[in-house]
Every structure is written in C-alpha cells, then in structure tokens.
CSV table of C-alpha atoms and ligand atoms in Angstrom, one decimal:
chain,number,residue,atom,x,y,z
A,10,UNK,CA,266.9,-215.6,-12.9
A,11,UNK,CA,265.4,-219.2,-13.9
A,12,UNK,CA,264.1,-219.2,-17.5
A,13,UNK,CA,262.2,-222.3,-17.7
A,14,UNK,CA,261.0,-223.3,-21.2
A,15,UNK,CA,257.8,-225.9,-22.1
A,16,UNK,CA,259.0,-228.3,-24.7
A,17,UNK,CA,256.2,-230.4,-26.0
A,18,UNK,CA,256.7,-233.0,-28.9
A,19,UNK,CA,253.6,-235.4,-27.8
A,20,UNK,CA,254.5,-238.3,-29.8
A,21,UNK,CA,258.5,-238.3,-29.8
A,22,UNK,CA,259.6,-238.8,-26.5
A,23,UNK,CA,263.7,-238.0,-25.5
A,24,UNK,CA,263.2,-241.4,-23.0
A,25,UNK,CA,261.9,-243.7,-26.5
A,26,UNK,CA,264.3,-246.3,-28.0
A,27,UNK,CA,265.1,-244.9,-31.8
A,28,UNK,CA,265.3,-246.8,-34.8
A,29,UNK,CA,261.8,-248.4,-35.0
A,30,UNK,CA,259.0,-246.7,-37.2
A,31,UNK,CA,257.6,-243.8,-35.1
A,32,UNK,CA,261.2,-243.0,-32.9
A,33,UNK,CA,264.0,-241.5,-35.3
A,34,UNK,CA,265.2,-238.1,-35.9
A,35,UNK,CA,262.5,-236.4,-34.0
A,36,UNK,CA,263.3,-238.1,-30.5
A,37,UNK,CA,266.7,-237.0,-30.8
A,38,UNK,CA,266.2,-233.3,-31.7
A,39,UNK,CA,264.3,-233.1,-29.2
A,40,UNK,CA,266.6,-234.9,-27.1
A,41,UNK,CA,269.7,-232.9,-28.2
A,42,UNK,CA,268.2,-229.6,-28.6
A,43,UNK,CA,267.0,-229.6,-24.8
A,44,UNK,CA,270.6,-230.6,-23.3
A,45,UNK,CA,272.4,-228.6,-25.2
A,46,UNK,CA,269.6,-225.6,-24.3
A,47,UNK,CA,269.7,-226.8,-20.4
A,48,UNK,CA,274.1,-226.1,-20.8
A,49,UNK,CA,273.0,-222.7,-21.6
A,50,UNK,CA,271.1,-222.1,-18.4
A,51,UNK,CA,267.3,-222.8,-19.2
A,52,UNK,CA,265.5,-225.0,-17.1
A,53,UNK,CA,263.3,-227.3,-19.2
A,54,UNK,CA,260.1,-229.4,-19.2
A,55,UNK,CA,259.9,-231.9,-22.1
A,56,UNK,CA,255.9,-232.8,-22.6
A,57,UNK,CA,255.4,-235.8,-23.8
A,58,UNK,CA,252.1,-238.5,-24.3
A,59,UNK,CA,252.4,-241.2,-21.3
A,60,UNK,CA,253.3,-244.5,-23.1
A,61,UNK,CA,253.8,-246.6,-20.1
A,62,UNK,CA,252.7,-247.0,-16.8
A,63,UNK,CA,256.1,-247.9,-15.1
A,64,UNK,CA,258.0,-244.6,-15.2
A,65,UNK,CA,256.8,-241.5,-12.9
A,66,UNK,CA,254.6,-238.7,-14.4
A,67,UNK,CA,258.0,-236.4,-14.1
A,68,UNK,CA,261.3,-237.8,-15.2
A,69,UNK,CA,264.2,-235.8,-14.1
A,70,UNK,CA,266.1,-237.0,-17.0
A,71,UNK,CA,269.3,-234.4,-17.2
A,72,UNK,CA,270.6,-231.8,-15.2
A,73,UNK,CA,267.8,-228.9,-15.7
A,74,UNK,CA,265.5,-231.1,-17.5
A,75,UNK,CA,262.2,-232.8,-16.6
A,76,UNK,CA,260.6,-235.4,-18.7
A,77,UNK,CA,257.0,-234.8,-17.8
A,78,UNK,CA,254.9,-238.0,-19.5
A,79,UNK,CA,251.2,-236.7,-19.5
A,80,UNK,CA,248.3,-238.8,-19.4
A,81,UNK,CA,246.5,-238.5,-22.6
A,82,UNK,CA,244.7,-241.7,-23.5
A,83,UNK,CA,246.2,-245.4,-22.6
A,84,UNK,CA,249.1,-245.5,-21.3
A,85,UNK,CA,250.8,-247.8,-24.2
A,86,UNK,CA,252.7,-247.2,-27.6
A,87,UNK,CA,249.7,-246.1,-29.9
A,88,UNK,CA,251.0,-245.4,-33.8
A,89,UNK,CA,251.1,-241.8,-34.3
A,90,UNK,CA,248.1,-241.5,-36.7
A,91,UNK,CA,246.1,-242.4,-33.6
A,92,UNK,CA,247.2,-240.1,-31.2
A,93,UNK,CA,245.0,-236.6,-32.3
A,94,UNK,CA,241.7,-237.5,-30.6
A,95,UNK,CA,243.8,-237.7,-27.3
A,96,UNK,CA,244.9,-234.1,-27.7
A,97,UNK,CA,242.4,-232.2,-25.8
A,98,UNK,CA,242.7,-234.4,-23.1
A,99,UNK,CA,246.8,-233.8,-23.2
A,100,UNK,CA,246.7,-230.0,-23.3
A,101,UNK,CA,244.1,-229.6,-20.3
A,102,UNK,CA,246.9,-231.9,-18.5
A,103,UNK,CA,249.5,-229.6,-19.8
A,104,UNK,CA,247.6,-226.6,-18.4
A,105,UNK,CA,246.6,-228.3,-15.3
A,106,UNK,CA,250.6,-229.0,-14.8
A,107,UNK,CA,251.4,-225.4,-15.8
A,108,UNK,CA,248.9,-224.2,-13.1
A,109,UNK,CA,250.1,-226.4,-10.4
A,110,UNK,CA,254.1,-225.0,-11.3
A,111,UNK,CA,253.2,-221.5,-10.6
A,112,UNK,CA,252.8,-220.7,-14.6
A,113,UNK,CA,256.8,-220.8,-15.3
A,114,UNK,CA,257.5,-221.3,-18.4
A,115,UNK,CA,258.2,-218.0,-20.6
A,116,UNK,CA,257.6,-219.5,-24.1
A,117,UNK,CA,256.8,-223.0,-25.6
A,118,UNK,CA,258.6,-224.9,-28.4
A,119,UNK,CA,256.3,-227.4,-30.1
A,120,UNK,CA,257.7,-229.8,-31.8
A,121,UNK,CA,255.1,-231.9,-34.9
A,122,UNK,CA,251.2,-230.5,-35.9
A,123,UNK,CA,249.4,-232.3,-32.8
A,124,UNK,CA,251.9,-230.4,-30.7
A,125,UNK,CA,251.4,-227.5,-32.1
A,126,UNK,CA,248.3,-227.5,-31.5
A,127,UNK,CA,248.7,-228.3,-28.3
A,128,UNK,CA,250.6,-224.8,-27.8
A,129,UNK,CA,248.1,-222.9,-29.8
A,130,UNK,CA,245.5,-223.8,-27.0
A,131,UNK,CA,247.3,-222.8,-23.9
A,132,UNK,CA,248.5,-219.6,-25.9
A,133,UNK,CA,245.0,-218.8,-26.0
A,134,UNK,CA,244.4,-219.9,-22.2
A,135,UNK,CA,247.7,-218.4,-20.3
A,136,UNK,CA,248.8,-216.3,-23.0
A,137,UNK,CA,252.2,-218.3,-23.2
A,138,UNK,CA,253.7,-217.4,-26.5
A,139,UNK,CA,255.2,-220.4,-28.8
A,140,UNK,CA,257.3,-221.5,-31.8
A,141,UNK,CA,256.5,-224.2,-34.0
A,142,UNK,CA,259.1,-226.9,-35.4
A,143,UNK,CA,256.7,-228.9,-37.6
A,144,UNK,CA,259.6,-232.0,-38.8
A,145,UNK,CA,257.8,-232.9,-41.1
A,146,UNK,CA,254.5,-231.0,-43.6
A,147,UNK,CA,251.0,-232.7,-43.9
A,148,UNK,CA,250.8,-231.7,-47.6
A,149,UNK,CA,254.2,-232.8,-48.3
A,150,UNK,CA,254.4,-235.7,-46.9
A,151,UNK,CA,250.4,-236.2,-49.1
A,152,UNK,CA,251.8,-235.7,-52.0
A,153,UNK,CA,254.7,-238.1,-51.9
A,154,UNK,CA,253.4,-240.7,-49.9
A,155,UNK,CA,249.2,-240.3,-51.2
A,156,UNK,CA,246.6,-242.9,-50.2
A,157,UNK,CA,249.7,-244.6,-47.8
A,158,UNK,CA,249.3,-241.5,-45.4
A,159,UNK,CA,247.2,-242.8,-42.6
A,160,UNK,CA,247.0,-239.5,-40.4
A,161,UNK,CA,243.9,-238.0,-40.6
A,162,UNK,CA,243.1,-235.5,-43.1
A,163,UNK,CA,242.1,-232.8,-40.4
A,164,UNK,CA,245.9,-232.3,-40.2
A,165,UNK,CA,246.3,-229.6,-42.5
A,166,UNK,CA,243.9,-227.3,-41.3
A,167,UNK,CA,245.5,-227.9,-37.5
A,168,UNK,CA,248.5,-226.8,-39.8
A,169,UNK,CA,247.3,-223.7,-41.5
A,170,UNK,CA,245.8,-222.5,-38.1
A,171,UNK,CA,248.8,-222.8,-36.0
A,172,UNK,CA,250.9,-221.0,-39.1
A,173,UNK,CA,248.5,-218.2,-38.5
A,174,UNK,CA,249.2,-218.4,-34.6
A,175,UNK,CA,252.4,-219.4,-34.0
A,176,UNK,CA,255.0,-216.3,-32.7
A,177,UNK,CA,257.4,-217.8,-34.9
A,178,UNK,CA,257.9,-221.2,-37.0
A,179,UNK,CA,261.1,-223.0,-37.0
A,180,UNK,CA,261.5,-224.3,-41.1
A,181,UNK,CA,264.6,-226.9,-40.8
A,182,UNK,CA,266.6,-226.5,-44.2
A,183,UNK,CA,265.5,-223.9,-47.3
A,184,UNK,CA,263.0,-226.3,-48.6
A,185,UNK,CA,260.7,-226.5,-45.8
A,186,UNK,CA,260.8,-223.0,-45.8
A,187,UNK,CA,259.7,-222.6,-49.7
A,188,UNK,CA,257.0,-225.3,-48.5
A,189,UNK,CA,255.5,-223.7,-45.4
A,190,UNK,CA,254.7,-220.4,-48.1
A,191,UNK,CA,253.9,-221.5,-51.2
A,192,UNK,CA,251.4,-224.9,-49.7
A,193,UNK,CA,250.6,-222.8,-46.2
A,194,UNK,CA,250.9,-219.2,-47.4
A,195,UNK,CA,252.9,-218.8,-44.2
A,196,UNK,CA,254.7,-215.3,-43.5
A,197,UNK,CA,258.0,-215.1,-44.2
A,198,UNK,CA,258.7,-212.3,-41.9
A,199,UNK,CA,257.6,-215.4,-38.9
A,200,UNK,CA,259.6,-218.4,-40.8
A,201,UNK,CA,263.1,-218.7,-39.1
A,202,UNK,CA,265.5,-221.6,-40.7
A,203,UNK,CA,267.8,-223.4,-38.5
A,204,UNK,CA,268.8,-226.8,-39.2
A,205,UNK,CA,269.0,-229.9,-36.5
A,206,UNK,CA,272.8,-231.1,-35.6
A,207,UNK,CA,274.8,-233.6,-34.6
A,208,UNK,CA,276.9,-234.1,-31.1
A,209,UNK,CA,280.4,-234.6,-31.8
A,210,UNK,CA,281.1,-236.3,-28.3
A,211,UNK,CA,279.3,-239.1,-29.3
A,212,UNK,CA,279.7,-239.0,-33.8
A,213,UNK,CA,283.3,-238.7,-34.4
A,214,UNK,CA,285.5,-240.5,-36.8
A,215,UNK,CA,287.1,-244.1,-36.5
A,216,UNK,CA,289.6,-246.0,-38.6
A,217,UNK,CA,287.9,-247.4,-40.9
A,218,UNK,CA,290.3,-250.6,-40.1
A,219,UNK,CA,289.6,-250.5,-36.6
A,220,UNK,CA,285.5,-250.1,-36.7
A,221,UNK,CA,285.6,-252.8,-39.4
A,222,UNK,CA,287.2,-255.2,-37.3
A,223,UNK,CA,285.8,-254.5,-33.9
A,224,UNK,CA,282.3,-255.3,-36.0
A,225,UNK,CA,283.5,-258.4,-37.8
A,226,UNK,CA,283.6,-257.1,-41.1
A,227,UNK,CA,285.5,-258.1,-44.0
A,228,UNK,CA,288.3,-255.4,-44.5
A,229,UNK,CA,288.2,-255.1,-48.3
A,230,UNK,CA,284.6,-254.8,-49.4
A,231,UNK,CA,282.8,-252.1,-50.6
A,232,UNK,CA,280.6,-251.8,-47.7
A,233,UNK,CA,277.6,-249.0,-48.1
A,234,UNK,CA,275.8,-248.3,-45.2
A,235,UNK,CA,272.1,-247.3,-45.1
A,236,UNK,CA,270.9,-246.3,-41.3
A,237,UNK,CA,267.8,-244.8,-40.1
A,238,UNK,CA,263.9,-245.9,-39.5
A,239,UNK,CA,263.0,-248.8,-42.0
A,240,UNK,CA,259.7,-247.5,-43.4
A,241,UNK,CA,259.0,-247.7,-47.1
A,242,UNK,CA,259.3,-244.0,-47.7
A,243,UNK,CA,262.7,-244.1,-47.3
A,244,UNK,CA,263.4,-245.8,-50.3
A,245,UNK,CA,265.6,-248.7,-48.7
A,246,UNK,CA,264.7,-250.8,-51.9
A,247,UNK,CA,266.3,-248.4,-54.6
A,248,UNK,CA,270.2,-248.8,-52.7
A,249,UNK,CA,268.6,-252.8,-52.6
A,250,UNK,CA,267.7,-252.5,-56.9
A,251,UNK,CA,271.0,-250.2,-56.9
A,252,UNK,CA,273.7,-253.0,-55.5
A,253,UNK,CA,271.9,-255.6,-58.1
A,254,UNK,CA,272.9,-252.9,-60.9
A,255,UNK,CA,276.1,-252.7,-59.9
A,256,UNK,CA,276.4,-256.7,-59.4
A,257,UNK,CA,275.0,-256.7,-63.1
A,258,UNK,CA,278.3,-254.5,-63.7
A,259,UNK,CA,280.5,-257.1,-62.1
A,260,UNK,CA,281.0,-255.0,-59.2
A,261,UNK,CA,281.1,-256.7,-55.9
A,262,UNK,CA,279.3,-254.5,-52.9
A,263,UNK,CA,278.1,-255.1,-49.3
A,264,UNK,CA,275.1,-253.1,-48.4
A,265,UNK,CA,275.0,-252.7,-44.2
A,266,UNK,CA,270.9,-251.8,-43.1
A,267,UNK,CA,270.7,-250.5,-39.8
A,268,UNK,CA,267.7,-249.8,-37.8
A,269,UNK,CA,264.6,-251.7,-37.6
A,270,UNK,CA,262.3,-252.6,-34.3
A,271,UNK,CA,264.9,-254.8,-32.3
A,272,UNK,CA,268.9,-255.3,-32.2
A,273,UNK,CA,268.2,-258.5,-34.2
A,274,UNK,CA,267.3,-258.4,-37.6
A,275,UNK,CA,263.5,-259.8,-37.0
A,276,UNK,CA,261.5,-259.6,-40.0
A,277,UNK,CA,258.4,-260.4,-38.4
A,278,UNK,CA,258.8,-257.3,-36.0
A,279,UNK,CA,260.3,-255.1,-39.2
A,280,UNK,CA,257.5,-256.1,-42.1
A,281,UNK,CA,260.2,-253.5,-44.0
A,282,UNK,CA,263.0,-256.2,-43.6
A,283,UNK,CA,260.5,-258.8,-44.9
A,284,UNK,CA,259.9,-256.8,-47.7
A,285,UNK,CA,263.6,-255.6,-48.8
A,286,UNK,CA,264.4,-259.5,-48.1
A,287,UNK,CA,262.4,-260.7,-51.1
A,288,UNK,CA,263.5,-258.0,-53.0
A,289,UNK,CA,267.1,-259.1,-52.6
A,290,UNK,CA,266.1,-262.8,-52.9
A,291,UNK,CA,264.5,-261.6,-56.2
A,292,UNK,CA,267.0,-259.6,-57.5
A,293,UNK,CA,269.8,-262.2,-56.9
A,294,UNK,CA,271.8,-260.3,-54.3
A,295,UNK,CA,270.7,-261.6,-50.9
A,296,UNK,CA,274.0,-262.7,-50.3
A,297,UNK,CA,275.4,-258.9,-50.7
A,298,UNK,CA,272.6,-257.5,-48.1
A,299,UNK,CA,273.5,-258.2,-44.5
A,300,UNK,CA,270.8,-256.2,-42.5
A,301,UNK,CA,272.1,-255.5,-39.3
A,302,UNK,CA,269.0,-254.3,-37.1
A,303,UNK,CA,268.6,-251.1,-34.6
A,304,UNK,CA,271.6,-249.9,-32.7
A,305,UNK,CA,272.2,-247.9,-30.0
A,306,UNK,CA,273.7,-244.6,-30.2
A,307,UNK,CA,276.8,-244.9,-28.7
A,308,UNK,CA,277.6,-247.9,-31.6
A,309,UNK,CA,276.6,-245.7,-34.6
A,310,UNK,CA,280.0,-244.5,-34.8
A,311,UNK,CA,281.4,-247.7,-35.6
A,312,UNK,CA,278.6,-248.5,-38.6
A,313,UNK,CA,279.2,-244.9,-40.2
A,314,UNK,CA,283.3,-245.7,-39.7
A,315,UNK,CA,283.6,-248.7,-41.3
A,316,UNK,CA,281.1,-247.9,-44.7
A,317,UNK,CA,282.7,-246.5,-47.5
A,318,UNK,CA,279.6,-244.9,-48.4
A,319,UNK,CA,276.8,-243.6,-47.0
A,320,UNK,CA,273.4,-243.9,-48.5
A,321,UNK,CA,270.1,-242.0,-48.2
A,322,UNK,CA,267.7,-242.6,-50.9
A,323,UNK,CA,264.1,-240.9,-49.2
A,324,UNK,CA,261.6,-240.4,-51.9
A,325,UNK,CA,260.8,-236.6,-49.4
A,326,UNK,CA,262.9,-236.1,-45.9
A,327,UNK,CA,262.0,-233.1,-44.1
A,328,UNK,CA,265.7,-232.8,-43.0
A,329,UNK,CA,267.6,-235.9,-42.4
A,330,UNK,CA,269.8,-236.3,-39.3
A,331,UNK,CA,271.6,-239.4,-40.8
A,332,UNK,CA,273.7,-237.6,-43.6
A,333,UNK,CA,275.0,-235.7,-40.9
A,334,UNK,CA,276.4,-238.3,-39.2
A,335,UNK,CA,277.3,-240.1,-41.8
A,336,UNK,CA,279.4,-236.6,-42.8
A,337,UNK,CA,280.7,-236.5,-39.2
A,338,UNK,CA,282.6,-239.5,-39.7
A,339,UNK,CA,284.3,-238.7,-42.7
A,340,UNK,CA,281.9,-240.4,-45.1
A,341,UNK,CA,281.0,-239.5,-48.6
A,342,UNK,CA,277.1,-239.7,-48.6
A,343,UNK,CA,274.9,-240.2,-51.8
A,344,UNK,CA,271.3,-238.9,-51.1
A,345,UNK,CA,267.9,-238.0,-53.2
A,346,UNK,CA,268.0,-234.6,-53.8
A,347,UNK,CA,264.6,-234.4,-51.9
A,348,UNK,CA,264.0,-231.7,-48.5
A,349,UNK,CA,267.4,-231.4,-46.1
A,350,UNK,CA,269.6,-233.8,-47.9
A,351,UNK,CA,270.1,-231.5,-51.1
A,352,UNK,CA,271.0,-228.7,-48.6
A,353,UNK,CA,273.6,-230.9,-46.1
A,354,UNK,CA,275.1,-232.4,-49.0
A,355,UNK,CA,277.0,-230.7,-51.3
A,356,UNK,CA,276.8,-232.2,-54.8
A,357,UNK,CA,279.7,-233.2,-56.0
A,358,UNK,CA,281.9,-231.6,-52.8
A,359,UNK,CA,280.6,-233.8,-49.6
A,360,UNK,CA,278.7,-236.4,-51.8
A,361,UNK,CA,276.9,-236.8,-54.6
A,362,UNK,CA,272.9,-235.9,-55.0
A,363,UNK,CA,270.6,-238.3,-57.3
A,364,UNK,CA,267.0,-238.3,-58.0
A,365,UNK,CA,264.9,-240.6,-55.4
A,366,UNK,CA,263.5,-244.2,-57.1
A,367,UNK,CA,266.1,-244.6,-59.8
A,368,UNK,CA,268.7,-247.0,-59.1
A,369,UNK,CA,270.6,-246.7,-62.4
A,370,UNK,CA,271.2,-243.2,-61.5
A,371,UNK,CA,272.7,-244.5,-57.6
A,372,UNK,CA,274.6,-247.1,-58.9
A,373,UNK,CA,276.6,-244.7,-61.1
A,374,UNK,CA,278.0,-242.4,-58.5
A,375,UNK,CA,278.6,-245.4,-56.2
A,376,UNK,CA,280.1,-247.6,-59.0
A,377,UNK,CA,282.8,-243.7,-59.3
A,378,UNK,CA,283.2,-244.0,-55.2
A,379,UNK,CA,284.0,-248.1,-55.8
A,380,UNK,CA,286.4,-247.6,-58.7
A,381,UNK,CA,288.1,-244.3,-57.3
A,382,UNK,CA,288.5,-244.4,-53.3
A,383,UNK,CA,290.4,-241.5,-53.0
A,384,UNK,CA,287.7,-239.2,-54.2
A,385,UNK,CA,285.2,-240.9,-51.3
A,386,UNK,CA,287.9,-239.7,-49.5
A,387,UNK,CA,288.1,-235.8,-50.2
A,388,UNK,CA,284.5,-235.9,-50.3
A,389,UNK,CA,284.4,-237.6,-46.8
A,390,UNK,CA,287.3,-234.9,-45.6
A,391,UNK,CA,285.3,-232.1,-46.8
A,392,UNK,CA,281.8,-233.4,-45.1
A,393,UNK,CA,283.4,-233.7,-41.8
A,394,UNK,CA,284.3,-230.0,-42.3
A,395,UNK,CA,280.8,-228.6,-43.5
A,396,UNK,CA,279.1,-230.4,-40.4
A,397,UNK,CA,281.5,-229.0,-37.9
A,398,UNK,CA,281.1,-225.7,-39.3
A,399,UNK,CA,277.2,-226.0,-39.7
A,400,UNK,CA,275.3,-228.6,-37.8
A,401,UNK,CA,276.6,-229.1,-34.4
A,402,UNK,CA,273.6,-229.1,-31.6
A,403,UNK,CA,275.7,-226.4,-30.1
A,404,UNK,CA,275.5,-224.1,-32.8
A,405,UNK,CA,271.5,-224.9,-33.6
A,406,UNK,CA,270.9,-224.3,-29.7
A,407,UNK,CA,272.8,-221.0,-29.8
A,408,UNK,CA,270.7,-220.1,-33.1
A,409,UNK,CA,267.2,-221.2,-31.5
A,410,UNK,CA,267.8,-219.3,-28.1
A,411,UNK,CA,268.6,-216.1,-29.7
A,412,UNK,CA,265.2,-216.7,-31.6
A,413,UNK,CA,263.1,-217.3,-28.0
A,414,UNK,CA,264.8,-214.6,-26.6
A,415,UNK,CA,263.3,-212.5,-29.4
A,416,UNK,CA,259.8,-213.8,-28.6
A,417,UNK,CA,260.0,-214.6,-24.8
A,418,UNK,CA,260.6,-212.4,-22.1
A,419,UNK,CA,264.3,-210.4,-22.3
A,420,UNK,CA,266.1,-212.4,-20.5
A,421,UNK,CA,267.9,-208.9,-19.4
A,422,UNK,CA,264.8,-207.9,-17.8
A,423,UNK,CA,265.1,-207.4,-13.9
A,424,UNK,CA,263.3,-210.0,-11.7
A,425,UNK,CA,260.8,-207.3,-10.5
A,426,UNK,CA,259.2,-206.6,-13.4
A,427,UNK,CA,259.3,-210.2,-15.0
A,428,UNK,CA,257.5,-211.0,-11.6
A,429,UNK,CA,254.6,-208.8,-12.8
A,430,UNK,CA,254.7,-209.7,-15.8
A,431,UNK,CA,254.3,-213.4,-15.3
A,432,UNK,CA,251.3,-212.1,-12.5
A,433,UNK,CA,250.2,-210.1,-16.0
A,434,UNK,CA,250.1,-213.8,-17.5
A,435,UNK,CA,248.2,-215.2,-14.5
A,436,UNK,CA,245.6,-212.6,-14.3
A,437,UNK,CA,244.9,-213.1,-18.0
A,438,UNK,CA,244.9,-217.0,-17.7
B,527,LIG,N1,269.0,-244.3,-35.4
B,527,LIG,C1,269.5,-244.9,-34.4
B,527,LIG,N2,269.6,-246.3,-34.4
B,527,LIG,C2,269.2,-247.0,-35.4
B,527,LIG,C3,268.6,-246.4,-36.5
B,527,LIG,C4,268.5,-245.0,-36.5
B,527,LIG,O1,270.0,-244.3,-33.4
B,527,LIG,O2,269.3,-248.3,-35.4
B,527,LIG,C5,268.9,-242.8,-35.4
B,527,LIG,C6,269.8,-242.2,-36.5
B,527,LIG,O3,271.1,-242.3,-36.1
B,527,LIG,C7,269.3,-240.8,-36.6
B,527,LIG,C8,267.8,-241.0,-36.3
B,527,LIG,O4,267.6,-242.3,-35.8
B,527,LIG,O5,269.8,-239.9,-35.6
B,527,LIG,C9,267.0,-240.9,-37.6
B,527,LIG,O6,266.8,-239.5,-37.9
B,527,LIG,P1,266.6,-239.0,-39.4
B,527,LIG,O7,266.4,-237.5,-39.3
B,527,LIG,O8,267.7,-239.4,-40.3
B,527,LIG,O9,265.3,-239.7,-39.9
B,527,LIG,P2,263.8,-239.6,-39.3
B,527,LIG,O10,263.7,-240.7,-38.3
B,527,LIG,O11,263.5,-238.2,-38.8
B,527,LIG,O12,262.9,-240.0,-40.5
C-alpha cells in the first residue's frame, strides 16, 4: 500500500544551495527528513515556491521523492519576508496539483508559518490532516531581533491560528516547546518534541592532521571554526570581539568563518563579511580571521575536523543543526545558551554554554580549551557519542513517522477501506 505524504516548506527548497541568508538549516531538514522518510517506504511530494524558470514543475529528485516547484508569484529568488502575499496563489496550485494526483496524500507536514498556513487551507478544502514544524517563532524571533524583523507583522496571528488547527505541532528542542505555550497558549497535549539530526554518511570524523593539511592549514594553531548562514543574528562578531580578548591575553587563535553567498569570500555579495571585516580591522585581529566562504556539504567534514573548537554564538536559534555536526566530528562546541543549543550541548560534558553578546565570557572557556587540549578532547569524545545516540536523521524519521501514523491513516488499514476513505476525503473536498 503507497503512503504518499505532502511535504510543503514554501520558501526552503531541498534543490537550494545552503549557506547564504535565506537557505540553512531549514533546506536540509527538509532535505534529510524526506530521504530518510522515502527509506522507510513513503512516497513523498516536497512543495516548494518556483524560484526559477529552468527546472520542470516536478523534480524527481530521490528515489520516492518529487520536488514539485509551484508557481506562486515570479519565478526568481524573492527574500522570505516577501513571499506571504503569494500564498493564496501557492495553496490553490497545491490543491489544483492534489486534485489532478487523484487526492493521495494521507497527511501533510508543513514546514515555517507561510507553510502552515498553506496546510491549514487545504485541511479545510480536502480535509487532509497536517502537522506543523514551525523552525523558527514570530514572537521569538520579535523579541530578539525587534525593529530588524522585516516579516510582516500579520505573522503571528497566521501563527496562533494554525496552533489552533494544526493535528499536531512538531516543537524541535524543550524550549520551543515552553515557547509555543506560554507566547501561543498552544496545547500541550498537540505539542510533540523531536529534534532535527545529522547523516553520519556524510558528517563523520577526520584526523585532525589530515583535514588540516588537505585544507592548507597551519597544523599548530588554535583554529575555531564558526559555520552556518552569515546574518547578524548569529552573533558572528562576539567569537570576532572574543579572539581580540584573547589576543589581549597573548593568546594566539585562528578563527575559520564558513558560509556566506558564494565559495569565495565576497564581501560585496555577504554585506555580513563586510561588516565582521571592519570589526576585525578595528579590533586589531584581521590577520587572525580568515573567512573562508560557503561550502558544499560533502567538504564540511573537513572544516569541522580540522577546528579545535567549534563556535555558535546566536543571540536566539530555534535549534541549530551546526552544533551537531560540529559534535559529529568529535569537536568540543561553545554555544549561547539560547533555544536548541543549551539542549544539544551539554554544559561542561560536550562543550561549554555562555551567555550570547559577551565575549569576555567566550573567550574564557576557549582560552581553558587553548591552554588544556585534552579536555577539548573528552568533551569532543563525549559529543560524538550524544549525537549518535540522539540526533541521527534516522532516529528523528523513525520518531516523526510514528507521530503521522498517529494522525494519518493506519497504515495497517486494508486497501479496501483506505480506498473509501480517501473517496470519504473526495466527496468532502
Ligand atoms: N551550511 C552549509 N554550507 C555553508 C554554511 C552552512 O552546508 O557554507 C549548512 C550547515 O552545515 C547547516 C546549515 O547550513 O547544516 C545551517 O543550519 P543551522 O540549523 O545551524 O542554522 P539555520 O540556517 O537554520 O539558521
């Protein structure tokens, strides 16, 4: 029996290049969660806002996944915070689609607010039930990030209304769930944690020795490795103020940046490079900072292998796919004890936790991980552990099917009968 699920995530598409400022952690949950759902015998439609005009409307992308790229405005790149007008033209596409299939999917997983919302609609045309992974919370991210918050402010009450109507709502880590009830009032009873992972085929540990030299890199420096989307709100200038306190110290330290718009460090593509250039041009350091620019995947081992020390200084981070990797290569990580981090990285076991915008207080634990290396060590021994155990895709797949096969049709449920259900469906669309 086929059980075909509707992913949508209208904004983060699996087929985007990550590392810019609107493709991170989202494009590669989505990415990951759908092929390692498709190895456990869904079939899968990822939905996703047509952003070119070169590739087909469907994408068969993986084995038992379509890409299907629906027309929703222009078809070019648009920022994020633009995107929301375009949403009733995506979910009458989505329905139109739906209709077209035969009505197959037994539950959607939306993935973002504008998504969401999306899947609140057709719930209430074809009756197709749906979960809700949000990423990341309107009011949270308000509050940290205030007047710099550009989506528009109609957000939270798409929020609050598909809390009320989702079947269930996916919180990733203990402190999205405290968020979704005490700024959403959201019901507990419909809030289901489970975290996103990491794929150990392609995150695995390296010599240190051997990625150092493979990427040119001095063997004997303190190298700390930041990685991720280069926005300001992940706090790229505190490890920046951090290495100049520790230079103030007389401590010698290389701070790696990954990420940024292209796989040359361009400053006038990244404005966030510009920014964090001056800052180390300012603070007397530019010579220590060696920004690096986006990588692909399949080189991330290589950065994470050869840092001593990975570094995550977000001033919020909904969940934070980075310190996982970071931990899957047997790197200590230091992160703000903001959202995911404080709940993948244990506090003095797997790394250390500070408070977000204070360098002093970052430049301490790494200044302990400079002067005593074996304790980077144990903590980088232990991380590798916890995310094995934890945070594989595998796991969060198994832990997310056993939650749609709570909402969705049984999957035990003879073909007859799912037949009239799904005619049910139909006759109520
Ligand atoms: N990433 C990448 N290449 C880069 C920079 C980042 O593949 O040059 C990936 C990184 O490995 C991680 C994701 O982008 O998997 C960022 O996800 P995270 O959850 O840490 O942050 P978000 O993007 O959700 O803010």
């Amino acid at each position: 029996m086929e059980r075909r699920l509707a992913l949508i995530s209208e904004h983060a598409s699996p087929l985007a290049v990550v590392g810019g400022v609107d493709a991170g952690g989202q494009n590669i949950a989505v990415a990951e969660l759908a092929q390692h759902l498709a190895r456990l015998g869904y079939s899968i439609d990822i939905f996703t806002r047509r952003e070119d005009g070169i590739l087909p409307e469907i994408v068969h992308w993986r084995p038992g996944i379509r890409v299907v790229q629906v027309k929703a405005g222009p078809a070019r790149v648009l920022p994020k915070e633009e995107i929301l007008p375009l949403m009733g033209e995506f979910t009458e596409n989505v329905i139109g689609f739906s209709r077209r299939e035969g009505h197959p999917y037994l539950l959607i997983h939306a993935h973002f607010f504008m998504s969401a919302l999306v899947a609140a609609e057709v719930k209430k045309v074809l009756g197709i039930p749906f979960i809700v992974t949000f990423h990341a919370l309107g009011k949270v991210r308000r509050m940290s990030q205030g007047d710099g918050d550009r989506f528009p402010p109609e957000r939270l009450s798409i929020e609050e209304r598909v809390i009320r109507e989702a079947d269930q709502v996916i919180a990733l880590c203990p402190q999205d769930r405290e968020d979704l009830i005490a700024l959403y009032e959201a019901d507990p009873a419909r809030i289901t944690v489970i975290p996103n992972g990491f794929d150990p085929n392609e995150i695995y540990r390296i010599r240190k020795e051997t990625a150092r030299r493979l990427l040119g890199l001095d063997p004997y420096e303190f190298i700390i490795l930041q990685l991720g989307r280069m926005v300001p709100r992940k706090g790229i200038d505190n490890v920046v103020q951090a290495v100049r306190v520790l230079d103030d110290a007389g401590l010698k330290a290389r701070l790696l940046v990954v990420g940024g718009e292209s796989d040359s460090p361009d400053p006038a593509a990244t404005p966030e490079i510009a920014r964090l250039q001056r800052l180390a041009a300012s603070e007397g350091i530019a010579g220590q900072v060696t920004f690096v620019g986006r990588r692909d995947r399949r080189q991330l081992r290589y950065y994470y292998g050869a840092s001593d020390v990975f570094v995550t200084t977000p001033w919020y981070e909904p969940f934070g796919i980075t310190p996982l990797e970071a931990m899957a290569c047997g790197v200590p990580v230091v992160g703000s004890a903001v959202g995911g981090i404080k709940h993948t990285v244990v506090d003095g076991e797997t790394g250390f936790l500070v408070p977000p915008k204070d360098p002093v207080a970052l430049a301490e634990k790494l200044e302990m991980l400079l002067r005593r290396p074996e304790i980077g060590r144990m903590m980088g021994a232990r991380g590798l552990e916890r995310v094995h155990a934890e945070f594989t895709w595998e796991k969060v797949a198994c832990l997310t099917s056993g939650l749609y096969e709570q909402i969705g049709l049984p999957q035990t449920l003879p073909l007859e009968i799912e037949k009239s259900l799904r005619l049910e469906l139909r006759w109520s669309a």
